[in-house]
Amino acid sequence: MAQVLPAEHDVRRIIGDGDGVADGEVEGLDDAALLDLYRAMVLLRTYDERSVVYHSQGRVGTYAIFWGHEAIQAGSALALADEDWIFPSYRESAIGLLRGMTPETVLSWWRGHPAGWWNPREFRIASITVPIATHVPHAVGYAWGARLKGESACALVYFGDGATSEGAFHEGANFAAVMRAPVVLLCNNNQWAISTPLSAQTRAEFLADKAAGYGMPGVRVDGGDVLAVYQATSEALARARAGHGPTFVEALTYRCAPHVTADDPTAYWDAQRVERERENECLGRYDRYLRRLGVLSDELAEDARDDALERMKSGIAAAEALPPPDPEVVFASAYVDPPPTLREG
Amino acid sequence: MAYEFRLPDLGEGLAEGEIARWLVEEGQQIQEDDPLVEIQTDKTTVEILSPAAGTVARILVQEGELVPVGTPLVVIGDGEIAEPGAPAAVDAPAPEPSAPAPKPSERVQATPLVRRLAAELGVELSAVAGTGPGGRVSEEDVRTAALSGGQTPGRGPERRVPLRGVRRLIAQHLTTSHREVPAVTVVEECDLTALSAARGERSYLPYLLQAVAAGLQEFPELNATLDGEEIVFWERYDLGVAVQTDEGLVVPVLRAADERSLDELEAEARRLAEGARAGTLAPEELRGSTFTVTSAGRLGGLFATPLVNYPEVAILGLHRIAPRPAVVDGEIAVREIGWLSCTFDHRVVDGARASAFLLDVVGRLESPT
């Protein structure tokens, strides 16, 4: 019999506030690893901020902003082993940058150019999924398959709070638990599904409580604390690799940017809360933590920023220099035998 | 090398944008990411940063012009300013426009039906400013042109100014109000003698706002919105306060008017009015009101019939206050008299209730506490 585990309700935190709340640390993370996390966050932040500018300049299409979600993305992605697979939603469009993908590739995706398609096997990153939660079963299927083949690879799947209302989420989560698939279900709970607030999304007090219904552990973690996310993901992966199956991680944050560039959130969000959250945003929190530890200097911070900006600059130049795609590409991989209706006209 | 910057799609599938303000001028040296231009769309005003560095060679679209997405706006290039009329060399890749910009030499865009109508009404199609997507001439454009005398020779001297910016928004908003709302106006007289003595340095506005917020709590159907088959009764009292600005009438929102003291009401109303005139209010300060108050002082008329600030169901106006003869205790006396009007959506509010509301507000103003 599977044991039904109550989810943890306390929100896990490692980073203090430099005042009354003391800083903690994560075992096994040395200074170099701490700085890797920092650079990853700076790269994501820079990608995101530049993309919003590029959009306003007509250089990329409608873009899903992830400002303030960098701690969730970097903290979880860097906890993975190289062999592990990532199943991103549109909010994690640039997660490939943390595995050596170039900004040119991701920018091309947002430009609607085929150069934005990558070989999932090359990066162990599945395609960006725009429909909500449909990739949860994909991740579970991959992970179950790896287990059946006796491999040690795990899967990490990202989705938002709104995805937990979807049938595909339920099927994926239930199947993962039943089959003990080595997968981490990482819910980026930023309180909004476009303009639908969490309170209109669920009657559950905590999303993590849903895990108990599937018979898997559920943990809640401060999504603005990169180290807490790293630690929670690491524990979930260790559990998965040991054959104990999936974990549901609810990373709590508040989206203080538009859903996408076509959204006007001032129509629905809480402006005062947005201001508070922006002051306490994740990169600044981690920056201050590293300086309190004496690990980060002005010079290192500036280098990280300059390097990220340089990569974006060459990335957009390279993406814009690509020749326009051949429209026939649309049909290239759609049919083995194109139906006659496609040939008409 | 020059970079031709085209109007991007700033939303998702927006067809056009208005050049609100250029932040650079021709001949100016700019760096990449310097503020370039403000674009106003149906949704918002966006400041666009320059995608390229160099000299602003030519500005191709003037402030106030409404152009389709994809229209070249400015040429940024190294070197000298191009001669007027000389085509700028363009070798930087420009993003694909979602709709090709119409060139002046191109055929006017109109459906066959509109072309036939134009021919019937004797309207010269190429002289009509199309308001449809991509500058397409609509049936309404042709009828409007026909009503204004078409393009027939012999019409009088005139000056035509495109409907732009705040004026365009006002026009759209009031058209909706006039079309959607079966409106009735009720007017009452108000003796403000006691209040004019009690108010000291304060204006009448905070007293009016306080009286309205209190009155609305007694008459909830005036603090409401008709939403399809449902009436939404707002349980907040966020009052729109009409402010005349150089650009036109603007209605910022004074939140939670029922929870504020007179001093707070006055300070907030002043802040909103100054912000409206300076154009510094945030978009969220201009929407979400539940009821609107208009008070134009000496220019408010003896009375008027204000239009409802759609989708609200009612608006209250305080009109000119002046010493006028009134009957007090059976005698004619000179009193400070002002008239109050209330225009209401008759679908939601009955006339008797609107009158009772207005008398309630009058009562509060006549007996200041």
Short mmCIF file of N, CA and C in Angstrom, two decimals, chain B residues 259-346:
data_model
loop_
_atom_site.label_atom_id
_atom_site.label_comp_id
_atom_site.label_asym_id
_atom_site.label_seq_id
_atom_site.Cartn_x
_atom_site.Cartn_y
_atom_site.Cartn_z
N GLU B 259 -14.39 56.42 2.74
CA GLU B 259 -13.56 56.20 3.92
C GLU B 259 -12.67 57.41 4.22
N ARG B 260 -12.82 58.49 3.46
CA ARG B 260 -11.88 59.59 3.61
C ARG B 260 -12.52 60.79 4.31
N SER B 261 -11.67 61.53 5.05
CA SER B 261 -12.12 62.76 5.68
C SER B 261 -12.19 63.86 4.62
N LEU B 262 -12.80 64.98 4.99
CA LEU B 262 -12.89 66.11 4.05
C LEU B 262 -11.51 66.55 3.59
N ASP B 263 -10.56 66.64 4.54
CA ASP B 263 -9.21 67.07 4.18
C ASP B 263 -8.58 66.08 3.20
N GLU B 264 -8.78 64.79 3.47
CA GLU B 264 -8.21 63.77 2.58
C GLU B 264 -8.86 63.82 1.20
N LEU B 265 -10.17 64.03 1.18
CA LEU B 265 -10.87 64.13 -0.10
C LEU B 265 -10.35 65.30 -0.91
N GLU B 266 -10.18 66.44 -0.22
CA GLU B 266 -9.71 67.63 -0.93
C GLU B 266 -8.30 67.42 -1.46
N ALA B 267 -7.42 66.84 -0.60
CA ALA B 267 -6.02 66.65 -1.02
C ALA B 267 -5.95 65.68 -2.20
N GLU B 268 -6.71 64.59 -2.11
CA GLU B 268 -6.65 63.59 -3.18
C GLU B 268 -7.24 64.13 -4.48
N ALA B 269 -8.35 64.89 -4.36
CA ALA B 269 -8.95 65.47 -5.57
C ALA B 269 -7.98 66.45 -6.22
N ARG B 270 -7.26 67.20 -5.39
CA ARG B 270 -6.30 68.15 -5.94
C ARG B 270 -5.15 67.41 -6.62
N ARG B 271 -4.65 66.36 -5.94
CA ARG B 271 -3.55 65.60 -6.53
C ARG B 271 -3.96 65.01 -7.89
N LEU B 272 -5.18 64.46 -7.95
CA LEU B 272 -5.64 63.84 -9.20
C LEU B 272 -5.83 64.89 -10.30
N ALA B 273 -6.36 66.06 -9.92
CA ALA B 273 -6.59 67.10 -10.92
C ALA B 273 -5.26 67.60 -11.47
N GLU B 274 -4.29 67.81 -10.56
CA GLU B 274 -2.98 68.28 -11.02
C GLU B 274 -2.31 67.23 -11.90
N GLY B 275 -2.43 65.97 -11.46
CA GLY B 275 -1.84 64.88 -12.25
C GLY B 275 -2.49 64.77 -13.62
N ALA B 276 -3.81 64.96 -13.66
CA ALA B 276 -4.52 64.87 -14.94
C ALA B 276 -4.06 65.98 -15.88
N ARG B 277 -3.89 67.19 -15.32
CA ARG B 277 -3.48 68.32 -16.18
C ARG B 277 -2.04 68.14 -16.64
N ALA B 278 -1.19 67.55 -15.77
CA ALA B 278 0.21 67.37 -16.14
C ALA B 278 0.41 66.10 -16.96
N GLY B 279 -0.65 65.26 -17.04
CA GLY B 279 -0.53 64.01 -17.80
C GLY B 279 0.36 62.99 -17.13
N THR B 280 0.44 63.05 -15.79
CA THR B 280 1.37 62.16 -15.08
C THR B 280 0.66 61.01 -14.36
N LEU B 281 -0.66 60.90 -14.53
CA LEU B 281 -1.36 59.84 -13.81
C LEU B 281 -1.11 58.48 -14.46
N ALA B 282 -1.06 57.44 -13.62
CA ALA B 282 -0.90 56.09 -14.13
C ALA B 282 -2.23 55.61 -14.72
N PRO B 283 -2.18 54.69 -15.69
CA PRO B 283 -3.43 54.22 -16.30
C PRO B 283 -4.45 53.73 -15.27
N GLU B 284 -3.96 53.09 -14.19
CA GLU B 284 -4.91 52.56 -13.21
C GLU B 284 -5.59 53.65 -12.42
N GLU B 285 -5.05 54.89 -12.46
CA GLU B 285 -5.70 55.99 -11.77
C GLU B 285 -6.82 56.60 -12.62
N LEU B 286 -6.97 56.08 -13.83
CA LEU B 286 -7.96 56.64 -14.75
C LEU B 286 -9.07 55.64 -15.07
N ARG B 287 -9.11 54.53 -14.33
CA ARG B 287 -10.19 53.59 -14.64
C ARG B 287 -10.66 52.88 -13.38
N GLY B 288 -11.85 52.30 -13.49
CA GLY B 288 -12.39 51.53 -12.38
C GLY B 288 -13.29 52.35 -11.47
N SER B 289 -13.76 53.52 -11.92
CA SER B 289 -14.67 54.29 -11.07
C SER B 289 -16.04 53.62 -11.07
N THR B 290 -16.81 53.87 -9.99
CA THR B 290 -18.12 53.24 -9.86
C THR B 290 -19.25 54.24 -10.08
N PHE B 291 -18.91 55.54 -10.04
CA PHE B 291 -19.89 56.62 -10.19
C PHE B 291 -19.04 57.85 -10.47
N THR B 292 -19.59 58.84 -11.18
CA THR B 292 -18.78 59.99 -11.53
C THR B 292 -19.45 61.29 -11.10
N VAL B 293 -18.59 62.23 -10.71
CA VAL B 293 -19.03 63.55 -10.29
C VAL B 293 -18.40 64.58 -11.22
N THR B 294 -19.21 65.53 -11.67
CA THR B 294 -18.66 66.60 -12.50
C THR B 294 -19.06 67.94 -11.91
N SER B 295 -18.10 68.83 -11.79
CA SER B 295 -18.34 70.11 -11.13
C SER B 295 -17.48 71.14 -11.83
N ALA B 296 -18.08 71.85 -12.76
CA ALA B 296 -17.29 72.76 -13.61
C ALA B 296 -17.31 74.20 -13.10
N GLY B 297 -17.83 74.44 -11.87
CA GLY B 297 -17.79 75.78 -11.30
C GLY B 297 -18.59 76.77 -12.11
N ARG B 298 -17.99 77.94 -12.37
CA ARG B 298 -18.72 78.99 -13.06
C ARG B 298 -19.09 78.60 -14.47
N LEU B 299 -18.30 77.66 -15.05
CA LEU B 299 -18.57 77.24 -16.42
C LEU B 299 -19.47 76.00 -16.46
N GLY B 300 -20.11 75.73 -15.33
CA GLY B 300 -20.94 74.53 -15.26
C GLY B 300 -22.35 74.73 -15.79
N GLY B 301 -22.68 75.95 -16.20
CA GLY B 301 -24.03 76.21 -16.68
C GLY B 301 -25.00 76.36 -15.52
N LEU B 302 -26.20 76.88 -15.81
CA LEU B 302 -27.23 76.91 -14.77
C LEU B 302 -27.53 75.46 -14.40
N PHE B 303 -27.71 74.65 -15.42
CA PHE B 303 -27.65 73.21 -15.25
C PHE B 303 -27.31 72.62 -16.60
N ALA B 304 -26.99 71.34 -16.63
CA ALA B 304 -26.68 70.66 -17.88
C ALA B 304 -27.17 69.23 -17.76
N THR B 305 -27.03 68.47 -18.83
CA THR B 305 -27.40 67.06 -18.79
C THR B 305 -26.15 66.24 -19.07
N PRO B 306 -25.32 66.01 -18.04
CA PRO B 306 -24.06 65.29 -18.28
C PRO B 306 -24.32 63.90 -18.84
N LEU B 307 -23.36 63.40 -19.62
CA LEU B 307 -23.49 62.04 -20.14
C LEU B 307 -22.91 61.07 -19.12
N VAL B 308 -23.57 59.93 -18.98
CA VAL B 308 -23.10 58.90 -18.05
C VAL B 308 -21.71 58.42 -18.49
N ASN B 309 -20.84 58.25 -17.51
CA ASN B 309 -19.48 57.75 -17.77
C ASN B 309 -19.57 56.22 -17.88
N TYR B 310 -19.89 55.75 -19.07
CA TYR B 310 -20.12 54.33 -19.32
C TYR B 310 -18.91 53.52 -18.90
N PRO B 311 -19.04 52.34 -18.27
CA PRO B 311 -20.25 51.56 -18.03
C PRO B 311 -20.93 51.83 -16.68
N GLU B 312 -20.66 53.00 -16.08
CA GLU B 312 -21.41 53.32 -14.87
C GLU B 312 -22.87 53.56 -15.24
N VAL B 313 -23.73 53.70 -14.21
CA VAL B 313 -25.13 53.91 -14.54
C VAL B 313 -25.59 55.33 -14.23
N ALA B 314 -24.74 56.13 -13.56
CA ALA B 314 -25.20 57.48 -13.26
C ALA B 314 -24.05 58.43 -13.04
N ILE B 315 -24.34 59.72 -13.19
CA ILE B 315 -23.36 60.78 -12.99
C ILE B 315 -24.07 61.92 -12.30
N LEU B 316 -23.36 62.63 -11.42
CA LEU B 316 -23.97 63.77 -10.72
C LEU B 316 -23.18 65.02 -11.06
N GLY B 317 -23.90 66.10 -11.43
CA GLY B 317 -23.24 67.36 -11.76
C GLY B 317 -23.61 68.44 -10.76
N LEU B 318 -22.61 69.21 -10.36
CA LEU B 318 -22.88 70.42 -9.55
C LEU B 318 -22.61 71.60 -10.48
N HIS B 319 -23.61 72.45 -10.65
CA HIS B 319 -23.50 73.51 -11.64
C HIS B 319 -23.23 74.85 -10.96
N ARG B 320 -23.36 75.95 -11.71
CA ARG B 320 -22.90 77.25 -11.19
C ARG B 320 -23.64 77.63 -9.90
N ILE B 321 -22.87 78.07 -8.92
CA ILE B 321 -23.43 78.51 -7.64
C ILE B 321 -23.35 80.04 -7.61
N ALA B 322 -24.47 80.69 -7.30
CA ALA B 322 -24.48 82.16 -7.31
C ALA B 322 -25.57 82.65 -6.35
N PRO B 323 -25.47 83.90 -5.88
CA PRO B 323 -26.55 84.46 -5.06
C PRO B 323 -27.81 84.59 -5.91
N ARG B 324 -28.91 84.01 -5.43
CA ARG B 324 -30.16 84.06 -6.19
C ARG B 324 -31.31 84.23 -5.20
N PRO B 325 -32.40 84.78 -5.68
CA PRO B 325 -33.54 84.92 -4.79
C PRO B 325 -34.15 83.55 -4.46
N ALA B 326 -34.49 83.37 -3.20
CA ALA B 326 -35.12 82.12 -2.78
C ALA B 326 -36.14 82.44 -1.70
N VAL B 327 -37.09 81.52 -1.53
CA VAL B 327 -38.11 81.72 -0.50
C VAL B 327 -37.65 81.03 0.78
N VAL B 328 -37.46 81.84 1.85
CA VAL B 328 -37.07 81.29 3.13
C VAL B 328 -38.08 81.76 4.17
N ASP B 329 -38.75 80.85 4.84
CA ASP B 329 -39.76 81.18 5.84
C ASP B 329 -40.79 82.16 5.28
N GLY B 330 -41.23 81.95 4.05
CA GLY B 330 -42.27 82.79 3.46
C GLY B 330 -41.79 84.13 2.96
N GLU B 331 -40.48 84.36 3.05
CA GLU B 331 -39.95 85.64 2.58
C GLU B 331 -38.97 85.38 1.43
N ILE B 332 -38.84 86.38 0.55
CA ILE B 332 -37.80 86.30 -0.48
C ILE B 332 -36.48 86.70 0.17
N ALA B 333 -35.45 85.83 -0.02
CA ALA B 333 -34.14 86.14 0.55
C ALA B 333 -33.08 85.83 -0.49
N VAL B 334 -31.94 86.50 -0.38
CA VAL B 334 -30.81 86.22 -1.27
C VAL B 334 -30.00 85.07 -0.66
N ARG B 335 -29.93 83.98 -1.40
CA ARG B 335 -29.23 82.79 -0.88
C ARG B 335 -28.20 82.32 -1.90
N GLU B 336 -27.21 81.56 -1.43
CA GLU B 336 -26.25 80.91 -2.35
C GLU B 336 -26.94 79.67 -2.91
N ILE B 337 -27.29 79.74 -4.18
CA ILE B 337 -28.04 78.64 -4.78
C ILE B 337 -27.24 77.98 -5.90
N GLY B 338 -27.27 76.68 -5.92
CA GLY B 338 -26.68 75.94 -7.05
C GLY B 338 -27.64 74.85 -7.45
N TRP B 339 -27.59 74.45 -8.72
CA TRP B 339 -28.44 73.36 -9.18
C TRP B 339 -27.59 72.10 -9.34
N LEU B 340 -28.18 71.01 -8.95
CA LEU B 340 -27.52 69.72 -9.11
C LEU B 340 -28.29 68.89 -10.13
N SER B 341 -27.54 68.19 -10.99
CA SER B 341 -28.20 67.31 -11.95
C SER B 341 -27.74 65.88 -11.72
N CYS B 342 -28.60 64.96 -12.07
CA CYS B 342 -28.19 63.55 -12.03
C CYS B 342 -28.73 62.87 -13.30
N THR B 343 -27.79 62.46 -14.16
CA THR B 343 -28.19 61.69 -15.33
C THR B 343 -28.04 60.22 -15.00
N PHE B 344 -29.06 59.41 -15.33
CA PHE B 344 -29.01 58.01 -14.94
C PHE B 344 -29.48 57.10 -16.07
N ASP B 345 -29.02 55.87 -16.00
CA ASP B 345 -29.38 54.84 -16.97
C ASP B 345 -30.75 54.29 -16.56
N HIS B 346 -31.78 54.61 -17.34
CA HIS B 346 -33.14 54.29 -16.94
C HIS B 346 -33.42 52.77 -16.96
#
